[in-house]
Tab-separated table of C-alpha atoms in Angstrom:
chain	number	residue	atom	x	y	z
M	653	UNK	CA	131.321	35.468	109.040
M	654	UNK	CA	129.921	37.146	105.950
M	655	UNK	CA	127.492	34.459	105.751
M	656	UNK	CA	125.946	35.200	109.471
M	657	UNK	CA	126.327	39.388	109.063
M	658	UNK	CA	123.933	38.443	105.772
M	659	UNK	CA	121.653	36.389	107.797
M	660	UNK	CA	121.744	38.628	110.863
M	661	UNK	CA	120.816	42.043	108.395
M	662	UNK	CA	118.322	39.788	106.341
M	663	UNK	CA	116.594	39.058	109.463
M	664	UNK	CA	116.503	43.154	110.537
M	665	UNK	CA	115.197	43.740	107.353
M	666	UNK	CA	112.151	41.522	107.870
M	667	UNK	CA	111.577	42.150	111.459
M	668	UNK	CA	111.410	46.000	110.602
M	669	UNK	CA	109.053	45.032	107.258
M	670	UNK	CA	106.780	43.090	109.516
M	671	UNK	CA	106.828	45.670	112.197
M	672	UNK	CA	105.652	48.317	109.451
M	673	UNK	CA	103.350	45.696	107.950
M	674	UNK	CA	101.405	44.347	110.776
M	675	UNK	CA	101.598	48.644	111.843
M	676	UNK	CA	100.081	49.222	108.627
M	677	UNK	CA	97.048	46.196	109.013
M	678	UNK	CA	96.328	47.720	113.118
M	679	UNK	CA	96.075	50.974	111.625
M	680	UNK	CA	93.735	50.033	108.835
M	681	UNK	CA	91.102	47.218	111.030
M	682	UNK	CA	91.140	50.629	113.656
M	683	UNK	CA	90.192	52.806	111.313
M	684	UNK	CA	87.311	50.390	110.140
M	685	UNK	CA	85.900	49.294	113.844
M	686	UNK	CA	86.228	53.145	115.011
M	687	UNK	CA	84.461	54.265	112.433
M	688	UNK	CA	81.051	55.485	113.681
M	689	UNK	CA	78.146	55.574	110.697
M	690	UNK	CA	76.233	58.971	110.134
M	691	UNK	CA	73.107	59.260	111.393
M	692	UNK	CA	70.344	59.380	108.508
M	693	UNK	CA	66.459	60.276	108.933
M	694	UNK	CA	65.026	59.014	112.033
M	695	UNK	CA	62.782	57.103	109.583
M	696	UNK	CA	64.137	56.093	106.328
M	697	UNK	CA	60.887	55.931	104.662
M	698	UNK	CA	61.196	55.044	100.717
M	699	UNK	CA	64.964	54.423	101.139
M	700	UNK	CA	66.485	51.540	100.276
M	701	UNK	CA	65.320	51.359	96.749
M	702	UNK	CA	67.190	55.010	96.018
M	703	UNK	CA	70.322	53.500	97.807
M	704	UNK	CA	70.521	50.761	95.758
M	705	UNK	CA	69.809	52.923	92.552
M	706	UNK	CA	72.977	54.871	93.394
M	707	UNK	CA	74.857	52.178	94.558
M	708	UNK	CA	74.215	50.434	91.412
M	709	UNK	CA	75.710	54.092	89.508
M	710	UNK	CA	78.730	53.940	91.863
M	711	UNK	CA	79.896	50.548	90.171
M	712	UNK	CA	82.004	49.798	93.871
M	713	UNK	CA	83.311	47.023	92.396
M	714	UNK	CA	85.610	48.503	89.583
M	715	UNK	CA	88.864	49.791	90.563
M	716	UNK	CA	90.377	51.467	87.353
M	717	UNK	CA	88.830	54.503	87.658
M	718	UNK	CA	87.481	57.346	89.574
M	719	UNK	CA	84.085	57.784	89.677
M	720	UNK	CA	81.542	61.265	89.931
M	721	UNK	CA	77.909	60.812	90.261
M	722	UNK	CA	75.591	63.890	91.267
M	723	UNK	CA	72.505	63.783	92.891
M	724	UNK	CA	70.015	66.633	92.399
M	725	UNK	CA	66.227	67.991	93.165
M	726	UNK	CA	64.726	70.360	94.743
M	727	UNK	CA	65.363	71.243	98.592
M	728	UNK	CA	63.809	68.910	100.992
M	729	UNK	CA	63.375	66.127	99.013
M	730	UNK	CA	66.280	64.704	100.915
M	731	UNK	CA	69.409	64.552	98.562
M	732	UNK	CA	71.124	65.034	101.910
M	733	UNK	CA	69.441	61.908	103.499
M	734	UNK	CA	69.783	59.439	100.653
M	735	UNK	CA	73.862	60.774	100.441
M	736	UNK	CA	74.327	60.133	103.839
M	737	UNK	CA	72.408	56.607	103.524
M	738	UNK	CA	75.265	55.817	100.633
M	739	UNK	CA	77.710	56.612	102.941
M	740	UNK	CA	77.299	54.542	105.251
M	741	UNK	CA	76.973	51.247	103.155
M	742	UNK	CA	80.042	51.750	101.004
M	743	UNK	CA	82.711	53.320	103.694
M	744	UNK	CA	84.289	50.462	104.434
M	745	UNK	CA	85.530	49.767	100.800
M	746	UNK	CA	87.517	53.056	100.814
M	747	UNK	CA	90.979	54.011	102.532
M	748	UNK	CA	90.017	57.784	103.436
M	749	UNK	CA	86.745	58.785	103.701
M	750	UNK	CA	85.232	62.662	104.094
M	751	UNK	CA	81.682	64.241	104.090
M	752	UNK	CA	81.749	67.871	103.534
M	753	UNK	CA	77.910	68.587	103.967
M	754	UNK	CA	76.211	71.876	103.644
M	755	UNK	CA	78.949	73.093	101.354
M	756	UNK	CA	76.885	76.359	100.025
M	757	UNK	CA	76.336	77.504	103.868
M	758	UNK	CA	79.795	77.057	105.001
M	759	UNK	CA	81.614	78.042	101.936
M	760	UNK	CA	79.236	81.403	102.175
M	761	UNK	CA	80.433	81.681	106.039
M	762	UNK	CA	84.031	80.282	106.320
M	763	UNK	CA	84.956	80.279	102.793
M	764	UNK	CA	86.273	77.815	100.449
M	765	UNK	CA	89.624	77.335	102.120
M	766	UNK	CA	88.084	76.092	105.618
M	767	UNK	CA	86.318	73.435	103.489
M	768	UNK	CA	89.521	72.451	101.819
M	769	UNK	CA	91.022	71.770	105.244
M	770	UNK	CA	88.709	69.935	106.332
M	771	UNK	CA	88.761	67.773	103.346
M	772	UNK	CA	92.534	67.123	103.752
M	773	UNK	CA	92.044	66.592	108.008
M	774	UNK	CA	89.318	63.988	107.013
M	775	UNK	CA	91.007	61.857	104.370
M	776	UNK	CA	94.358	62.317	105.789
M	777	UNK	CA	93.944	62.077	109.580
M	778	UNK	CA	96.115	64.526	110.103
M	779	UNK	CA	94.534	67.483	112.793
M	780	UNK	CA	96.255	70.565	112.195
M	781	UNK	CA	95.939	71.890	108.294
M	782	UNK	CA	97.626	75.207	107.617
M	783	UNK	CA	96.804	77.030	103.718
M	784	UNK	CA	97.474	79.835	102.615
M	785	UNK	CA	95.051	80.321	99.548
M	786	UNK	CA	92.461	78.295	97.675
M	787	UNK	CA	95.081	77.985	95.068
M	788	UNK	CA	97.762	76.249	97.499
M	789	UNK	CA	94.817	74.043	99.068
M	790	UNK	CA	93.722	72.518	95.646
M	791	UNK	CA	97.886	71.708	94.991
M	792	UNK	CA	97.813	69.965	98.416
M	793	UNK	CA	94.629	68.105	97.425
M	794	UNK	CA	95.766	66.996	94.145
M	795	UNK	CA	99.506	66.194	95.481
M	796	UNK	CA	98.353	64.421	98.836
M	797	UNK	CA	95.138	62.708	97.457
M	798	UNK	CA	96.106	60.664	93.989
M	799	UNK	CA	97.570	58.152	95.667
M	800	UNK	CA	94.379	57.287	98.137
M	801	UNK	CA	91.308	55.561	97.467
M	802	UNK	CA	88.713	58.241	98.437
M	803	UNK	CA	85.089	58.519	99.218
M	804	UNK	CA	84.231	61.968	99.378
M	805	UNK	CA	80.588	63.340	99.472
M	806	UNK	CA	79.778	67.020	98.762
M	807	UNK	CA	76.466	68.178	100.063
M	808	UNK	CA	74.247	71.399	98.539
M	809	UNK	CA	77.183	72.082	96.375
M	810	UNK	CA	75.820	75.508	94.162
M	811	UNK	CA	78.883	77.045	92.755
M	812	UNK	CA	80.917	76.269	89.913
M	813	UNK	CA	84.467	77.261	92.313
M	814	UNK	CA	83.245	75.206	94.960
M	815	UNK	CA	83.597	72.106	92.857
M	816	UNK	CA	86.916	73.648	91.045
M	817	UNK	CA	88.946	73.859	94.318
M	818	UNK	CA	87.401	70.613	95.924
M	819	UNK	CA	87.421	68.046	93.304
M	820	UNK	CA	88.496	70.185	90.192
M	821	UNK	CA	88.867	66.677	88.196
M	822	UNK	CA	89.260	63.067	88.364
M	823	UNK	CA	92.672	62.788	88.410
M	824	UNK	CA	92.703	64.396	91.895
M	825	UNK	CA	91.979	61.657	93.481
M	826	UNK	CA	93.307	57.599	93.745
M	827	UNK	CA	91.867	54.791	91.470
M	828	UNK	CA	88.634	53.638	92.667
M	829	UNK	CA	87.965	56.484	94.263
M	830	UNK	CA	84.064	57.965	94.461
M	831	UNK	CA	82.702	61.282	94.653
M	832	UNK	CA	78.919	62.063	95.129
M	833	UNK	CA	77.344	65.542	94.664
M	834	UNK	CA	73.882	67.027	95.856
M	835	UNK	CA	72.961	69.836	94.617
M	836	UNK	CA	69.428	71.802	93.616
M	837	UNK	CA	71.069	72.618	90.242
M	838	UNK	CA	71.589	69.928	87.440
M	839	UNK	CA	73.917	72.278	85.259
M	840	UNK	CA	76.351	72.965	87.959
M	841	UNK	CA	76.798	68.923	87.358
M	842	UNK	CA	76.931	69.107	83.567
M	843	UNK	CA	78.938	71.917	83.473
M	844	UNK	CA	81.343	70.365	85.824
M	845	UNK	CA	81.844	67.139	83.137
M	846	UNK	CA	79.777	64.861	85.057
M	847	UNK	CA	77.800	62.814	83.575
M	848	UNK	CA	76.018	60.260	85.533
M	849	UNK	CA	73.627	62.121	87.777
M	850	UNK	CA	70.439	60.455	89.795
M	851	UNK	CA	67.234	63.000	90.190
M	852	UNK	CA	65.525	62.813	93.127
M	853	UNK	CA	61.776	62.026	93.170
M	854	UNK	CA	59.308	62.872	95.641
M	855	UNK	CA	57.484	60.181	97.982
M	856	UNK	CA	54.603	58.150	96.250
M	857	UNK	CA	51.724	58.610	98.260
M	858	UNK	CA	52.174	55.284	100.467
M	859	UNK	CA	55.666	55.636	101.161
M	860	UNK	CA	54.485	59.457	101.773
M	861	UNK	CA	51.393	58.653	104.495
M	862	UNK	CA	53.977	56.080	106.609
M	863	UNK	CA	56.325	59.010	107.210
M	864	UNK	CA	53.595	61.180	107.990
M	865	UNK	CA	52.914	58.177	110.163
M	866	UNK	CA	55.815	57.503	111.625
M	867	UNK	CA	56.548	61.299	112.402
M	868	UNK	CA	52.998	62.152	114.264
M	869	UNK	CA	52.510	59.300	116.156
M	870	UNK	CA	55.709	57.888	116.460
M	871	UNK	CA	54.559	54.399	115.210
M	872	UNK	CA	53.639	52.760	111.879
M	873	UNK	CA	50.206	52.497	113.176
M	874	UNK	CA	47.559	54.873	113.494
M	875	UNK	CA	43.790	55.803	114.322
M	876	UNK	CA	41.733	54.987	111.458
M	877	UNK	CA	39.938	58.230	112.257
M	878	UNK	CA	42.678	60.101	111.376
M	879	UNK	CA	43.044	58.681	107.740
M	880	UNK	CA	40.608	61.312	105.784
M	881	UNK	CA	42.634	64.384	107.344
M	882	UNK	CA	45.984	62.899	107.207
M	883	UNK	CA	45.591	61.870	103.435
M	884	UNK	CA	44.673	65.307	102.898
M	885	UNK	CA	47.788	66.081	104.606
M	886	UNK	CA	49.560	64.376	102.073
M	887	UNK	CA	48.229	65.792	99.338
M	888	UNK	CA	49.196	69.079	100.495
M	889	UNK	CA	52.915	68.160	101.329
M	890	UNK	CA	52.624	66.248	97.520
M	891	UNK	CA	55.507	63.888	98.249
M	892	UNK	CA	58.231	66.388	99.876
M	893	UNK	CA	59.727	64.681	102.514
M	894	UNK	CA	60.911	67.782	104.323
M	895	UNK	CA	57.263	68.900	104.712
M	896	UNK	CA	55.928	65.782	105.933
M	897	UNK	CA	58.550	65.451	108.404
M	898	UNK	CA	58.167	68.930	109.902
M	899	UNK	CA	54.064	69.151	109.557
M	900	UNK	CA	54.088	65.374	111.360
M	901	UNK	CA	56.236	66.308	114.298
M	902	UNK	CA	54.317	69.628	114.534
M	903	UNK	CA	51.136	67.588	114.382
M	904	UNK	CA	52.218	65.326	117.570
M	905	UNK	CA	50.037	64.662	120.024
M	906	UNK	CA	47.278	66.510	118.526
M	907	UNK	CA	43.932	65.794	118.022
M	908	UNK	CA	41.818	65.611	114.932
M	909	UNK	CA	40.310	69.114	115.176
M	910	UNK	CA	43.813	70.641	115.583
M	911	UNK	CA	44.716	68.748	112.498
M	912	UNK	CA	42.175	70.176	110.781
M	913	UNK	CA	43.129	73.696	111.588
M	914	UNK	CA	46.590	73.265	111.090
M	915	UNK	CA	46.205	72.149	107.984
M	916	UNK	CA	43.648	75.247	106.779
M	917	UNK	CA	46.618	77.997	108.201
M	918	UNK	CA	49.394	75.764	106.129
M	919	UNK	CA	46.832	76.215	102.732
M	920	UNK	CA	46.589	80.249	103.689
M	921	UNK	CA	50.060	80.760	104.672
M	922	UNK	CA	52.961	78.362	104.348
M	923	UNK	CA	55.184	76.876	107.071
M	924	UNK	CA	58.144	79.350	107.620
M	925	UNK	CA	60.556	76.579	107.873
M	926	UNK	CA	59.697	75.348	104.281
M	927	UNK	CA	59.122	77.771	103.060
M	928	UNK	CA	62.780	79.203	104.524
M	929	UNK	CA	64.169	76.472	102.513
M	930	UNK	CA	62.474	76.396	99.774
M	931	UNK	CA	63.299	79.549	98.882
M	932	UNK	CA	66.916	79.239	98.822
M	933	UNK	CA	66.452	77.932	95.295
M	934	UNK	CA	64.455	81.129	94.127
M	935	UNK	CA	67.435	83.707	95.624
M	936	UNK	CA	69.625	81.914	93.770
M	937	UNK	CA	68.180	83.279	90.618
M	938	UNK	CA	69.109	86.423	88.902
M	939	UNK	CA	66.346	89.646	88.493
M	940	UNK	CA	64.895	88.368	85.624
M	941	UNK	CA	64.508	84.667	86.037
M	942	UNK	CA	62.870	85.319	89.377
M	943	UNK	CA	60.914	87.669	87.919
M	944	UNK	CA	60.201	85.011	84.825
M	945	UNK	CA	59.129	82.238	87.816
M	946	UNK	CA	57.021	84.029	89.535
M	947	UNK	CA	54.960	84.490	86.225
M	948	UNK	CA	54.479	80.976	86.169
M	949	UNK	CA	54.129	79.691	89.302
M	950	UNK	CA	51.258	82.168	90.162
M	951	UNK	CA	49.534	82.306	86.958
M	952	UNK	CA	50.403	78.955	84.634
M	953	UNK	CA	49.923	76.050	87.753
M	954	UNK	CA	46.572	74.392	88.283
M	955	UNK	CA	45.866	74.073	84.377
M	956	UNK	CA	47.751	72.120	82.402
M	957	UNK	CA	49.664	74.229	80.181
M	958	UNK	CA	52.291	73.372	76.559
M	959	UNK	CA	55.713	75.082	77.509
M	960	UNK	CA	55.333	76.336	73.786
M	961	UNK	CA	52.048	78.121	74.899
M	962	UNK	CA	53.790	79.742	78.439
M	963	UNK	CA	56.583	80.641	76.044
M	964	UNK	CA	54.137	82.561	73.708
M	965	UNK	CA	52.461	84.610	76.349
M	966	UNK	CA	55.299	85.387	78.003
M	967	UNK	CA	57.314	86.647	75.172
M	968	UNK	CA	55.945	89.898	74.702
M	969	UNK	CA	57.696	90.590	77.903
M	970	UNK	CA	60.757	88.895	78.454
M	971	UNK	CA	61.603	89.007	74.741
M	972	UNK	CA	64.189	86.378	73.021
M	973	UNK	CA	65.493	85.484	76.663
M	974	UNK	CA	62.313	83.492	77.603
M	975	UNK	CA	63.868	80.117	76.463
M	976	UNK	CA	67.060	80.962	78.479
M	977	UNK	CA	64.749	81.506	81.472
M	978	UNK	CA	63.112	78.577	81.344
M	979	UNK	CA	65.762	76.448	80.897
M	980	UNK	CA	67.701	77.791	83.921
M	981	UNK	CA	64.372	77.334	85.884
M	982	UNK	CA	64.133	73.783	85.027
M	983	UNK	CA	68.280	73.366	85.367
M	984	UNK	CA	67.592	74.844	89.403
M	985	UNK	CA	64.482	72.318	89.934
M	986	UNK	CA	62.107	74.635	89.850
M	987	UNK	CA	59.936	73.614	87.037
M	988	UNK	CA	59.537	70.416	85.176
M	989	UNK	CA	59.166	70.040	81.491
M	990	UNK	CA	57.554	66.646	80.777
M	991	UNK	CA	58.045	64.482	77.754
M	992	UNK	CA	54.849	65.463	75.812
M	993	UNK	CA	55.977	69.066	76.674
M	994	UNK	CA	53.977	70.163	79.377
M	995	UNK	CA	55.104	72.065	82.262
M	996	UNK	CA	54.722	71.271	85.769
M	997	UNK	CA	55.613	73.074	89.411
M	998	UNK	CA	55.702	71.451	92.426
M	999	UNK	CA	52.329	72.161	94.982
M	1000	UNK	CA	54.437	73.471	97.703
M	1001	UNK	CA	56.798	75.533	94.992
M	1002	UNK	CA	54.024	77.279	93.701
M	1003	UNK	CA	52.907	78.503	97.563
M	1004	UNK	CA	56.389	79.503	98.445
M	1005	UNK	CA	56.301	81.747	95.125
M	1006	UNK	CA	53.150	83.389	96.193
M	1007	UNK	CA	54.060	83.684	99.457
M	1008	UNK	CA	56.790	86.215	98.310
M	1009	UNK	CA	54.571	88.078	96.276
M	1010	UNK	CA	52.107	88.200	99.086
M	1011	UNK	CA	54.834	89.159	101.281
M	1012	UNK	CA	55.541	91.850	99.044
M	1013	UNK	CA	52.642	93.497	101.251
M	1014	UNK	CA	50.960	91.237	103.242
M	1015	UNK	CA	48.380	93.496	104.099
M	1016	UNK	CA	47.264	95.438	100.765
M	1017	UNK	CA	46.538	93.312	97.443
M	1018	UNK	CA	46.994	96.757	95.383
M	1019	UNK	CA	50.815	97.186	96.529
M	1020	UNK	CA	52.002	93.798	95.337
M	1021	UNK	CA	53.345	92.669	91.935
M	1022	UNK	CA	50.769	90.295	90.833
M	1023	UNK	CA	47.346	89.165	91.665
M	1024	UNK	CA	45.706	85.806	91.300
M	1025	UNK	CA	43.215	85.302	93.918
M	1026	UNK	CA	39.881	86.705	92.549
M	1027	UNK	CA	38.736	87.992	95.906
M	1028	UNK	CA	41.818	90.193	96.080
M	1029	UNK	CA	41.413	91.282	92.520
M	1030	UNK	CA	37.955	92.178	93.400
M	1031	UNK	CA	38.635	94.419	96.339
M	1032	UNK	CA	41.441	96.035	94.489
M	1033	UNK	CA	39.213	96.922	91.630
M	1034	UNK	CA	36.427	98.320	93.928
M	1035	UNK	CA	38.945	100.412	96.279
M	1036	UNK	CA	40.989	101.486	93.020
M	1037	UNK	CA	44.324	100.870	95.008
M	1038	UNK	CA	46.590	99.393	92.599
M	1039	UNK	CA	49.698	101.376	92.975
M	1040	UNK	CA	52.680	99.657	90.916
């Protein structure tokens, strides 16, 4: 009688263990065929080979240990886009998955805490979040997370508390878990212990002319009478993907001459939009380091220049914090310091700095902060209106 209660309980136990199991194996293969991929650029121009770059970074394969990468730039060179590419390839390997993009917008409008609940929603399916406090959402985090194998992606991350009270350390999260970061500022990363990061070039100039391509005409093939005008096209947008993509959808369906002019008003005064977003890097910066940028961009570009010599000229005014200034510059993507230690700034940089200044009073050369363009300096001199 003993003998058949035994049986009769061993048998309970397994049904229920199988019930949970098999529970456990539906829940997982739904979670994998419901899962819908992001949708990245309409044309993934220049793609694949960054994917695989960061893929390589990620090292999917080992389990032992959580992994951080960052991904930075400057804006529009489409951090966003390759991070969302990345995604989507390496989902399926991970139990909970989250993408918190545009964290600087939505931290700035909801605050921190709404991102934290949407982290824990996302990686723990569960719909209704309540917090308190930042505090109590990175205890949840840590508690509710180390067990899971996360992929978590934070996009235009650019604060140091944004990364405390999402992924404050490794440890956070399960073994094997991955965590990718954009952001426009490389120290954020450094400062933040991570030390594999990816920098994102621009477009070489083929990859650059078949998104211009594929964006004004819609195909990958194009009147050859259009080549002279759209390679000049290219040159202006020097590689940025988020120029070419909005100056070849405004350019659709438009004929050569239109081309033509467009392209003459974009050389006088730059696009809004990228400029809009360009500038996001350049209101990051405090007083003096804008003040130290604008310097440079509208009076160092165009000849090649020694950082040593920029540094030189430049100290008389800014004093013993030139170096700093520099060095947060290049940390923000602003400048480049190459290895024979030249400086460079990006084409479309350089007009979004000017464009301030002109800004500054659009109208009358003598009102703004700095001159470059000799026909303005030469009316300003013969009206004697320089007034700051």
């Amino acid at each position: 009688m003993q003998h058949d209660n035994a049986k009769e309980d061993e048998e309970m136990f397994w049904d229920g263990y199988e019930y949970e199991f098999i529970g456990k194996i539906v829940e997982h293969v739904s979670k994998k065929i419901n899962r819908i991929a992001l949708p990245v650029a309409d044309y993934p121009v220049g793609l694949e080979s960054r994917m695989l770059e960061i893929n390589s970074l990620l090292d999917i394969g080992s389990d032992d240990e959580v992994n951080m990468i960052g991904i930075h730039g400057i804006g529009g060179i489409g951090k966003t886009t390759l991070s969302i590419a990345v995604y989507n390839l390496i989902a399926d390997h991970f139990e909970a998955l989250c993408f918190l993009e545009n964290v600087r917008v939505n931290s700035n409008k909801h605050g921190i805490e709404h991102l934290q609940k949407i982290l824990l929603s996302e990686t723990l399916g569960e719909k209704k979040i309540k917090l308190s406090s930042v505090k109590q959402g990175i205890s949840i985090i840590k508690h509710r997370l180390q067990q899971k194998k996360v992929l978590l992606i934070l996009d235009d991350v650019d604060k140091r508390e944004q990364l405390e009270a999402l992924v404050g350390g490794s440890d956070w999260l399960g073994s094997g878990s991955r965590v990718i970061i954009t952001t426009r500022d490389k120290h954020l990363l450094e400062s933040h212990g991570i030390n594999k990061t990816y920098e994102l070039n621009v477009l070489d100039e083929k990859d650059a002319l078949q998104l211009l391509t594929w964006k004004a005409f819609k195909t990958d093939k194009f009147d050859p009478s259009y080549l002279d005008v759209m390679k000049r096209v290219v040159a202006y947008a020097s590689g940025l993907p988020l120029a070419l993509t909005i100056m070849g959808s405004n350019l659709f369906g438009k004929n050569i001459q239109e081309w033509e002019s467009a392209l003459h008003r974009y050389e006088i005064i730059p696009n809004k939009e990228i400029h809009n977003i360009l500038k996001v890097s350049f209101d990051a910066l405090e007083e003096d380091e804008q003040s130290v940028f604008l310097d440079i961009a509208c009076f160092y570009t165009g000849i090649e220049h020694s950082l040593k010599s920029v540094e030189k000229m430049l100290h008389v005014h800014y004093d013993a914090c030139m170096k700093y200034h520099i060095r947060v510059l290049v940390e923000k993507s602003l400048i480049k310091i190459s290895s024979l230690g030249h400086f460079t700034v990006h084409d479309l940089i350089e007009d979004m700095a000017k464009e301030i200044v002109r800004l500054e009073s659009p109208d009358e050369p003598g009102k703004r902060s700095r001159l470059w363009f000799h026909e303005d300096i030469i009316q300003v001199l013969e009206d004697n209106t320089v007034s700051i």
